Short mmCIF file of C-alpha atoms in Angstrom, two decimals:
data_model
loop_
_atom_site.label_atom_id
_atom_site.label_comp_id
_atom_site.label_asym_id
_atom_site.label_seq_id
_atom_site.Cartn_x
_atom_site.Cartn_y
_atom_site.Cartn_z
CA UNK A 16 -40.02 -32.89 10.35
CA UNK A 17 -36.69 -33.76 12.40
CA UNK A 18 -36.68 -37.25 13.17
CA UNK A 19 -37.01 -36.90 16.83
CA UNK A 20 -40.32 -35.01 16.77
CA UNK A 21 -41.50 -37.27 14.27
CA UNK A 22 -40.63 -40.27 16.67
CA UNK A 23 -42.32 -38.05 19.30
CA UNK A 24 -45.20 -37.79 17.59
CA UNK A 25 -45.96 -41.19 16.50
CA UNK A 26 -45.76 -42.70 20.25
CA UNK A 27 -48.26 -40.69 21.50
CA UNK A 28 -52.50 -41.67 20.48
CA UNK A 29 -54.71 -38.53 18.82
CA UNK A 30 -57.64 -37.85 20.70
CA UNK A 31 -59.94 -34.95 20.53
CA UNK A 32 -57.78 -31.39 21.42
CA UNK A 33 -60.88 -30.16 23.13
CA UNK A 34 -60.66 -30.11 27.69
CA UNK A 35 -63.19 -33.03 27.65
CA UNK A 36 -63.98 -35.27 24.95
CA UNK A 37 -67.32 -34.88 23.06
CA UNK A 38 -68.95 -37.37 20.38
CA UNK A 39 -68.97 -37.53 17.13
CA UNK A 40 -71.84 -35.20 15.54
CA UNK A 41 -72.64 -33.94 18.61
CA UNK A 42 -70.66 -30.74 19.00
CA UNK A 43 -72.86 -27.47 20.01
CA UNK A 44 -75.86 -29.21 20.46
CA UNK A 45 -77.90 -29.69 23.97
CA UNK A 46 -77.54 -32.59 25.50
CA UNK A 47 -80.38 -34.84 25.70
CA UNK A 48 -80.07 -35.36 29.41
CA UNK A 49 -82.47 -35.78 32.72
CA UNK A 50 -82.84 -32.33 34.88
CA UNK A 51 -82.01 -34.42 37.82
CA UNK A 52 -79.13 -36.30 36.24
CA UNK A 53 -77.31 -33.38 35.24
CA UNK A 54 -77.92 -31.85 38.90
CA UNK A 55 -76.80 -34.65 40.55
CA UNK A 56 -73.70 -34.66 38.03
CA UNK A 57 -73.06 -31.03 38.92
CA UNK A 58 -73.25 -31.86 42.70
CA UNK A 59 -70.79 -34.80 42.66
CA UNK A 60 -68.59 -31.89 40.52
CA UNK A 61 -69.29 -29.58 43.38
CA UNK A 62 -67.70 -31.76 45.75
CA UNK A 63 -64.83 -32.44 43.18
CA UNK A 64 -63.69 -29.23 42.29
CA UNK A 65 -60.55 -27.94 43.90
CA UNK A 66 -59.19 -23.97 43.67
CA UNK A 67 -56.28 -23.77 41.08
CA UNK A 68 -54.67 -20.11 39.63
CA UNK A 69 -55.17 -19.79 35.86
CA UNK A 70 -52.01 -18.40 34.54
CA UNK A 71 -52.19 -15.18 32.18
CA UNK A 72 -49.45 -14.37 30.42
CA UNK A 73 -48.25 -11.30 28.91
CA UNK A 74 -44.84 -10.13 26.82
CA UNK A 75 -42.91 -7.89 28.51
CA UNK A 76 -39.09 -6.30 28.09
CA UNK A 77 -36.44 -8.16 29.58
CA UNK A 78 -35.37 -5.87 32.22
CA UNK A 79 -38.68 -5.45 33.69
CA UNK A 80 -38.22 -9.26 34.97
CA UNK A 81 -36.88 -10.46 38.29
CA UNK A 82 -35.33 -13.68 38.79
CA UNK A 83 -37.37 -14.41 41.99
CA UNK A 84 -40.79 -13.27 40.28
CA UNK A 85 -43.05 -15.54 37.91
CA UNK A 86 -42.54 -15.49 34.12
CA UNK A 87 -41.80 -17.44 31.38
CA UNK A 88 -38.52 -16.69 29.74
CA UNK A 89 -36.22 -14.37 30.75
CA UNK A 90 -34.18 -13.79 33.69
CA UNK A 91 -33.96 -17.50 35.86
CA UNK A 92 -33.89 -17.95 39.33
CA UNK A 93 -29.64 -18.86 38.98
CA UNK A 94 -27.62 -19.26 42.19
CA UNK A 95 -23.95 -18.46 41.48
CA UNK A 96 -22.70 -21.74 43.10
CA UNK A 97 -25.19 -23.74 40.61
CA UNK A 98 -23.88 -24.79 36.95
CA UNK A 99 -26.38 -24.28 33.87
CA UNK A 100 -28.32 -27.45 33.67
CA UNK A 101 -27.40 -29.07 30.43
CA UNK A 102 -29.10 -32.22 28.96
CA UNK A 103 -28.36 -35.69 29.99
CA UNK A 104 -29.31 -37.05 26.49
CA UNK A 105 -27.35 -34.60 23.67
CA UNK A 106 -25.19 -32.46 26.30
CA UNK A 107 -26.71 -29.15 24.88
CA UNK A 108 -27.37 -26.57 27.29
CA UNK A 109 -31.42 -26.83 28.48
CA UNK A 110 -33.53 -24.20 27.71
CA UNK A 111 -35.01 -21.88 30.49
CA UNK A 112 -38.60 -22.08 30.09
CA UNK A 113 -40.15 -20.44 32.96
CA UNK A 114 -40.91 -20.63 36.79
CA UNK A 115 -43.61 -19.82 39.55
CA UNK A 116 -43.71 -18.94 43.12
CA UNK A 117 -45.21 -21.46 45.14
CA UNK A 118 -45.74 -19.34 48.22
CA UNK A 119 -48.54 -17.19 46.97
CA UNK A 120 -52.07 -17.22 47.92
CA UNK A 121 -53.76 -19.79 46.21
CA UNK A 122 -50.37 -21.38 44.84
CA UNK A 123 -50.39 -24.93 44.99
CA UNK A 124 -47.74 -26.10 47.70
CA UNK A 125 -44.97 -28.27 47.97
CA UNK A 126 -42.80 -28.54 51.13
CA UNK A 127 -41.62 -25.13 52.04
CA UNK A 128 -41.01 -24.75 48.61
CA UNK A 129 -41.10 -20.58 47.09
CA UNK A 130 -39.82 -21.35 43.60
CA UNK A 131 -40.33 -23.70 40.90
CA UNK A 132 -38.02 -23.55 37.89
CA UNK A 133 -38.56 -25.50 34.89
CA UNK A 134 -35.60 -26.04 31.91
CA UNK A 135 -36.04 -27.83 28.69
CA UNK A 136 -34.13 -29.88 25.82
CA UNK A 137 -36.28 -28.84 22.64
CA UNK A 138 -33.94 -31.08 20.90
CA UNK A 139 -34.74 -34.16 22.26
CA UNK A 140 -38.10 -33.32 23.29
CA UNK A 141 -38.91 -35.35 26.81
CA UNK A 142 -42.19 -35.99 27.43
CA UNK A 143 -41.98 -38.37 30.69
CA UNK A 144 -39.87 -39.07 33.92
CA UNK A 145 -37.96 -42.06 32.00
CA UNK A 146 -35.92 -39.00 29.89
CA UNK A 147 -35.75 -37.31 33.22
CA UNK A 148 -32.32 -36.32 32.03
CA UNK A 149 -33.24 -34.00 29.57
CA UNK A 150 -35.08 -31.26 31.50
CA UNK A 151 -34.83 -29.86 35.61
CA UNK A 152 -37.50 -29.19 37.41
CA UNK A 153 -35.87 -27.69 40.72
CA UNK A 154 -37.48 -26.32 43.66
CA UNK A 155 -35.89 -23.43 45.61
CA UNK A 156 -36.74 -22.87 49.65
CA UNK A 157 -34.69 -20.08 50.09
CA UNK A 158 -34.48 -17.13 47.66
CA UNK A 159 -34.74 -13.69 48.85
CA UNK A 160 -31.16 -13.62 49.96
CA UNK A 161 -29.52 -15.84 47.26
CA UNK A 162 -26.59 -14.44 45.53
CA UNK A 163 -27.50 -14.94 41.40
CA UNK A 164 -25.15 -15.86 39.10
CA UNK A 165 -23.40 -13.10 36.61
CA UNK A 166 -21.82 -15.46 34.23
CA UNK A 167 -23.52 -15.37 30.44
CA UNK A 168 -25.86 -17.92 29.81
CA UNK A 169 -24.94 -21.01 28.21
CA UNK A 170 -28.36 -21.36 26.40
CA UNK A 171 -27.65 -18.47 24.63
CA UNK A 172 -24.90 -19.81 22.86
CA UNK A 173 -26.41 -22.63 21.14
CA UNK A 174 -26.95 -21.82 17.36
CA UNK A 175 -30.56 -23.38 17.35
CA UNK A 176 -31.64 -21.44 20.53
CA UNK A 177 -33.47 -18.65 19.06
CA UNK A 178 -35.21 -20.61 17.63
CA UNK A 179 -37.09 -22.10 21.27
CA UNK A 180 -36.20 -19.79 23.38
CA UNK A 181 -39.80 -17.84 25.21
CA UNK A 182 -40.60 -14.57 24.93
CA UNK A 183 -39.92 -13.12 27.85
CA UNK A 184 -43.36 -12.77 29.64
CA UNK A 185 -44.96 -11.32 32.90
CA UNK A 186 -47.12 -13.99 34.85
CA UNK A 187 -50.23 -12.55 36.74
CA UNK A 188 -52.77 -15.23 38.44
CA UNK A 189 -56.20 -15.82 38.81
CA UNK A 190 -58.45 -17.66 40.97
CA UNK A 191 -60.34 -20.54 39.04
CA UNK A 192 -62.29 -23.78 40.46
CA UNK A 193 -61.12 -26.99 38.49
CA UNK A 194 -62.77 -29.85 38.31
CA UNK A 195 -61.75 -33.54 37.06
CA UNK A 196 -61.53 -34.40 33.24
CA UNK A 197 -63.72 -37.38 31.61
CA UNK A 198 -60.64 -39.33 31.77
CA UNK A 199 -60.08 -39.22 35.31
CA UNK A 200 -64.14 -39.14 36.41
CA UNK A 201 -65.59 -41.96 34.25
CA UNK A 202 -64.52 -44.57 36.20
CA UNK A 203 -66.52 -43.31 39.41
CA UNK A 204 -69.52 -42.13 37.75
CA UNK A 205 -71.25 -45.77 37.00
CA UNK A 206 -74.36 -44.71 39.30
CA UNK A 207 -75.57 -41.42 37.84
CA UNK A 208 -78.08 -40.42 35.33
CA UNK A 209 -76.07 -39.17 32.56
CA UNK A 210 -78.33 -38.83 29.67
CA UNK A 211 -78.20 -39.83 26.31
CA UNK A 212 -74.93 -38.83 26.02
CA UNK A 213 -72.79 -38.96 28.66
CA UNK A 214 -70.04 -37.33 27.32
CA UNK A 215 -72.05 -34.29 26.54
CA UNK A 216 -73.53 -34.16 29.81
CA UNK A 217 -70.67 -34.18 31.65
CA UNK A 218 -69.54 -31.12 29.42
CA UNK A 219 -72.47 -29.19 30.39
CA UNK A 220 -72.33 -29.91 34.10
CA UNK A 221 -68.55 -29.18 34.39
CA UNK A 222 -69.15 -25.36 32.86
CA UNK A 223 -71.82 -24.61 35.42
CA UNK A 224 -69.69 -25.87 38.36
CA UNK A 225 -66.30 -24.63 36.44
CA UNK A 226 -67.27 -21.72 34.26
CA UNK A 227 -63.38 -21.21 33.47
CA UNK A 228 -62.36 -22.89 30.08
CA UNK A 229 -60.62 -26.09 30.38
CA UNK A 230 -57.63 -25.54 28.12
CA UNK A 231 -54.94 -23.27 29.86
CA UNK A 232 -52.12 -22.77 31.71
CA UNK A 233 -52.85 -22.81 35.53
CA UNK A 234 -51.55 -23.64 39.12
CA UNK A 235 -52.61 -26.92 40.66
CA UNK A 236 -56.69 -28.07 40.25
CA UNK A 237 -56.79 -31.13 38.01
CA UNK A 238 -54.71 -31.97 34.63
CA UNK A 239 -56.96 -31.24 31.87
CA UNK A 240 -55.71 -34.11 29.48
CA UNK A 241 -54.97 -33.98 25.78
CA UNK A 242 -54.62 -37.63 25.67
CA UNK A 243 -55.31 -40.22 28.07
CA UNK A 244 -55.30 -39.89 31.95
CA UNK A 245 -51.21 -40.37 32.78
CA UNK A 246 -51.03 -39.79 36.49
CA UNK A 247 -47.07 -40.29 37.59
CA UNK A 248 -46.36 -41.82 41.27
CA UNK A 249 -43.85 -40.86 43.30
CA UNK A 250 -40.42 -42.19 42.93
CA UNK A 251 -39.93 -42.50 46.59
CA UNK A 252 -43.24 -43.17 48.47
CA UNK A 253 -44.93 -44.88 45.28
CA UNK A 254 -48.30 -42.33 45.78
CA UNK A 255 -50.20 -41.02 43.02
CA UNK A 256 -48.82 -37.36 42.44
CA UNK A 257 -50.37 -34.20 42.50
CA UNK A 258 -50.52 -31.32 39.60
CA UNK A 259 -48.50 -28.63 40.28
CA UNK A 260 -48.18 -26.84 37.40
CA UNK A 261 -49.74 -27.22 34.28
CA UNK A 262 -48.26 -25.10 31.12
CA UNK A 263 -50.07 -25.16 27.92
CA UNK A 264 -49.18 -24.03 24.80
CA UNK A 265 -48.18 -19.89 25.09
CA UNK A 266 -48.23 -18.34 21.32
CA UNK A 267 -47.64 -15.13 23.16
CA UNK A 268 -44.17 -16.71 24.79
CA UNK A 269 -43.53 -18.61 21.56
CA UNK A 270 -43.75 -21.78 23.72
CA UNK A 271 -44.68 -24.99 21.31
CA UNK A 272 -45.17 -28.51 23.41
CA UNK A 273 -45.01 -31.22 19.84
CA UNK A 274 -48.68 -30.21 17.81
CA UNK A 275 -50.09 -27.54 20.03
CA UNK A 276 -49.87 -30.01 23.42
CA UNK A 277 -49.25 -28.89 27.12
CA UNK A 278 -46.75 -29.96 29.86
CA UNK A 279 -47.49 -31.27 33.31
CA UNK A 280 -45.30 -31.25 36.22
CA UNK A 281 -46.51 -32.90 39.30
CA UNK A 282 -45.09 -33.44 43.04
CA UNK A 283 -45.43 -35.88 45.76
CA UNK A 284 -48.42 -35.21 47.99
CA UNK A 285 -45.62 -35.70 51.08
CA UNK A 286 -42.92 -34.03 49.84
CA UNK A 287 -40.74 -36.80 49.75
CA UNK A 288 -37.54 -35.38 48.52
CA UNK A 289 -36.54 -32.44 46.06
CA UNK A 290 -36.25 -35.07 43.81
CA UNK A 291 -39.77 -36.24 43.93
CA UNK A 292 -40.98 -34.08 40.74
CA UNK A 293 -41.80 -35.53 37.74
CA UNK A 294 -43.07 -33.91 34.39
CA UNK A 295 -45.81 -35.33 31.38
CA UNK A 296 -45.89 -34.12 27.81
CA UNK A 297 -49.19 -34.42 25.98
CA UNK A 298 -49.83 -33.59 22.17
CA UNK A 299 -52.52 -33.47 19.46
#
């Protein structure tokens, strides 16, 4: 294991992979829970749960991609005035990762923000906004009439590329409901019935007001966490932050994030500059 990854690795605590905790010994099994606990459970969900676009991904051939569509890998969104972003940290070239539109229905938005395009150092492996310098997350207002850049890509001409570059893959979206993980609800639910078990009630009253499985790669809604709750605030204003875009995982893009983990990038509820973004990286 390369020394950084193994660093990586070690900082971060190993909770349960699953979208929301569950017990020890208690996995598949009912949970022994109140009727009207788990409704009222289910209700407070109800009034929770925000719309969010789950994120299917498919492989594709490169020249079926436009820079000003979604995908992940492939052809970026690259002005021909704009330098390749390179890392702050080991002065490689970043890796393009992907990007979304953010004007779409449904799309979470930021500003008049259309695009959102995301670069990467796998060498040094960031996971928070204190190694800012080694990824970009830029937002784009104007596309449409944007000249792109010609020149090769720098990316491709580092010998360990291949090796984390995506698949290049088409992005299609769907409309989901999300609703909070354990880590971010526990605190408010002190004064409901939940059972026995509360963790397993929460489970069950989350799929029937969010049938849509918890671990993916989706469009705003709530983070589902691998580890602990890790909201960022705003650089600027000091607010909590809101998900933007959360990117799990993709075997079909051959996109890795540590031990099977996912990547969160979040904006400032106002806007607050182009700078206001800020990414987390969870793994198992």
């Amino acid at each position: 294991m390369r020394p950084r990854l193994d660093r990586f690795l070690r900082r971060r605590l190993r909770p349960p992979r699953s979208g929301i905790p569950l017990s020890p010994g208690r996995r598949g099994e009912q949970p022994e829970d109140s009727p009207s606990g788990l409704a009222e459970l289910q209700e407070w969900l109800r009034g929770k749960a925000l719309p969010a676009l789950r994120l299917r991904v498919e492989p594709t051939d490169l020249e079926s991609l436009s820079p000003v569509e979604s995908h992940l890998g492939g052809p970026p969104f690259w002005p021909e005035d704009e330098p390749w972003p390179v890392c702050g940290q080991c002065d490689r070239p970043l890796t393009f990762v992907g990007q979304v539109r953010l004007d779409g229905e449904g799309a979470p938005r930021v500003g008049r923000a259309k695009l959102l395009t995301f670069h990467y150092c796998f060498h040094c492996l960031p996971c928070d906004a204190d190694e800012a310098s080694a990824y970009r997350l830029r937002l784009y207002d104007d596309i449409d009439a944007v000249r792109q850049s010609q020149r090769p890509r720098p990316d491709a001409d580092d010998p360990d590329h291949t090796r984390w570059a995506p698949v290049p893959c088409r992005i299609t979206f769907e409309p989901v409901r999300s609703v909070p993980h354990w880590y971010d609800a526990e605190p408010e639910l002190a004064g409901l019935d939940r059972g026995a078990d509360p963790w397993e009630t929460y489970l069950a009253a989350a799929r029937a007001v969010a049938p849509a499985p918890n671990v993916e790669s989706r469009l705003g809604g709530y983070p589902d966490w691998v580890q602990r709750s890790d909201w960022p605030s705003c650089p600027e204003c000091g607010r909590r932050m809101h998900l933007i875009w959360q990117l799990d995982s993709e075997p079909e893009a051959r996109i890795m994030w540590g031990d099977t983990g996912r990547v969160y990038v979040f904006a400032c509820p106002l806007s607050c500059s182009e700078h206001a973004l800020a990414l987390v990286m969870q793994c198992c």
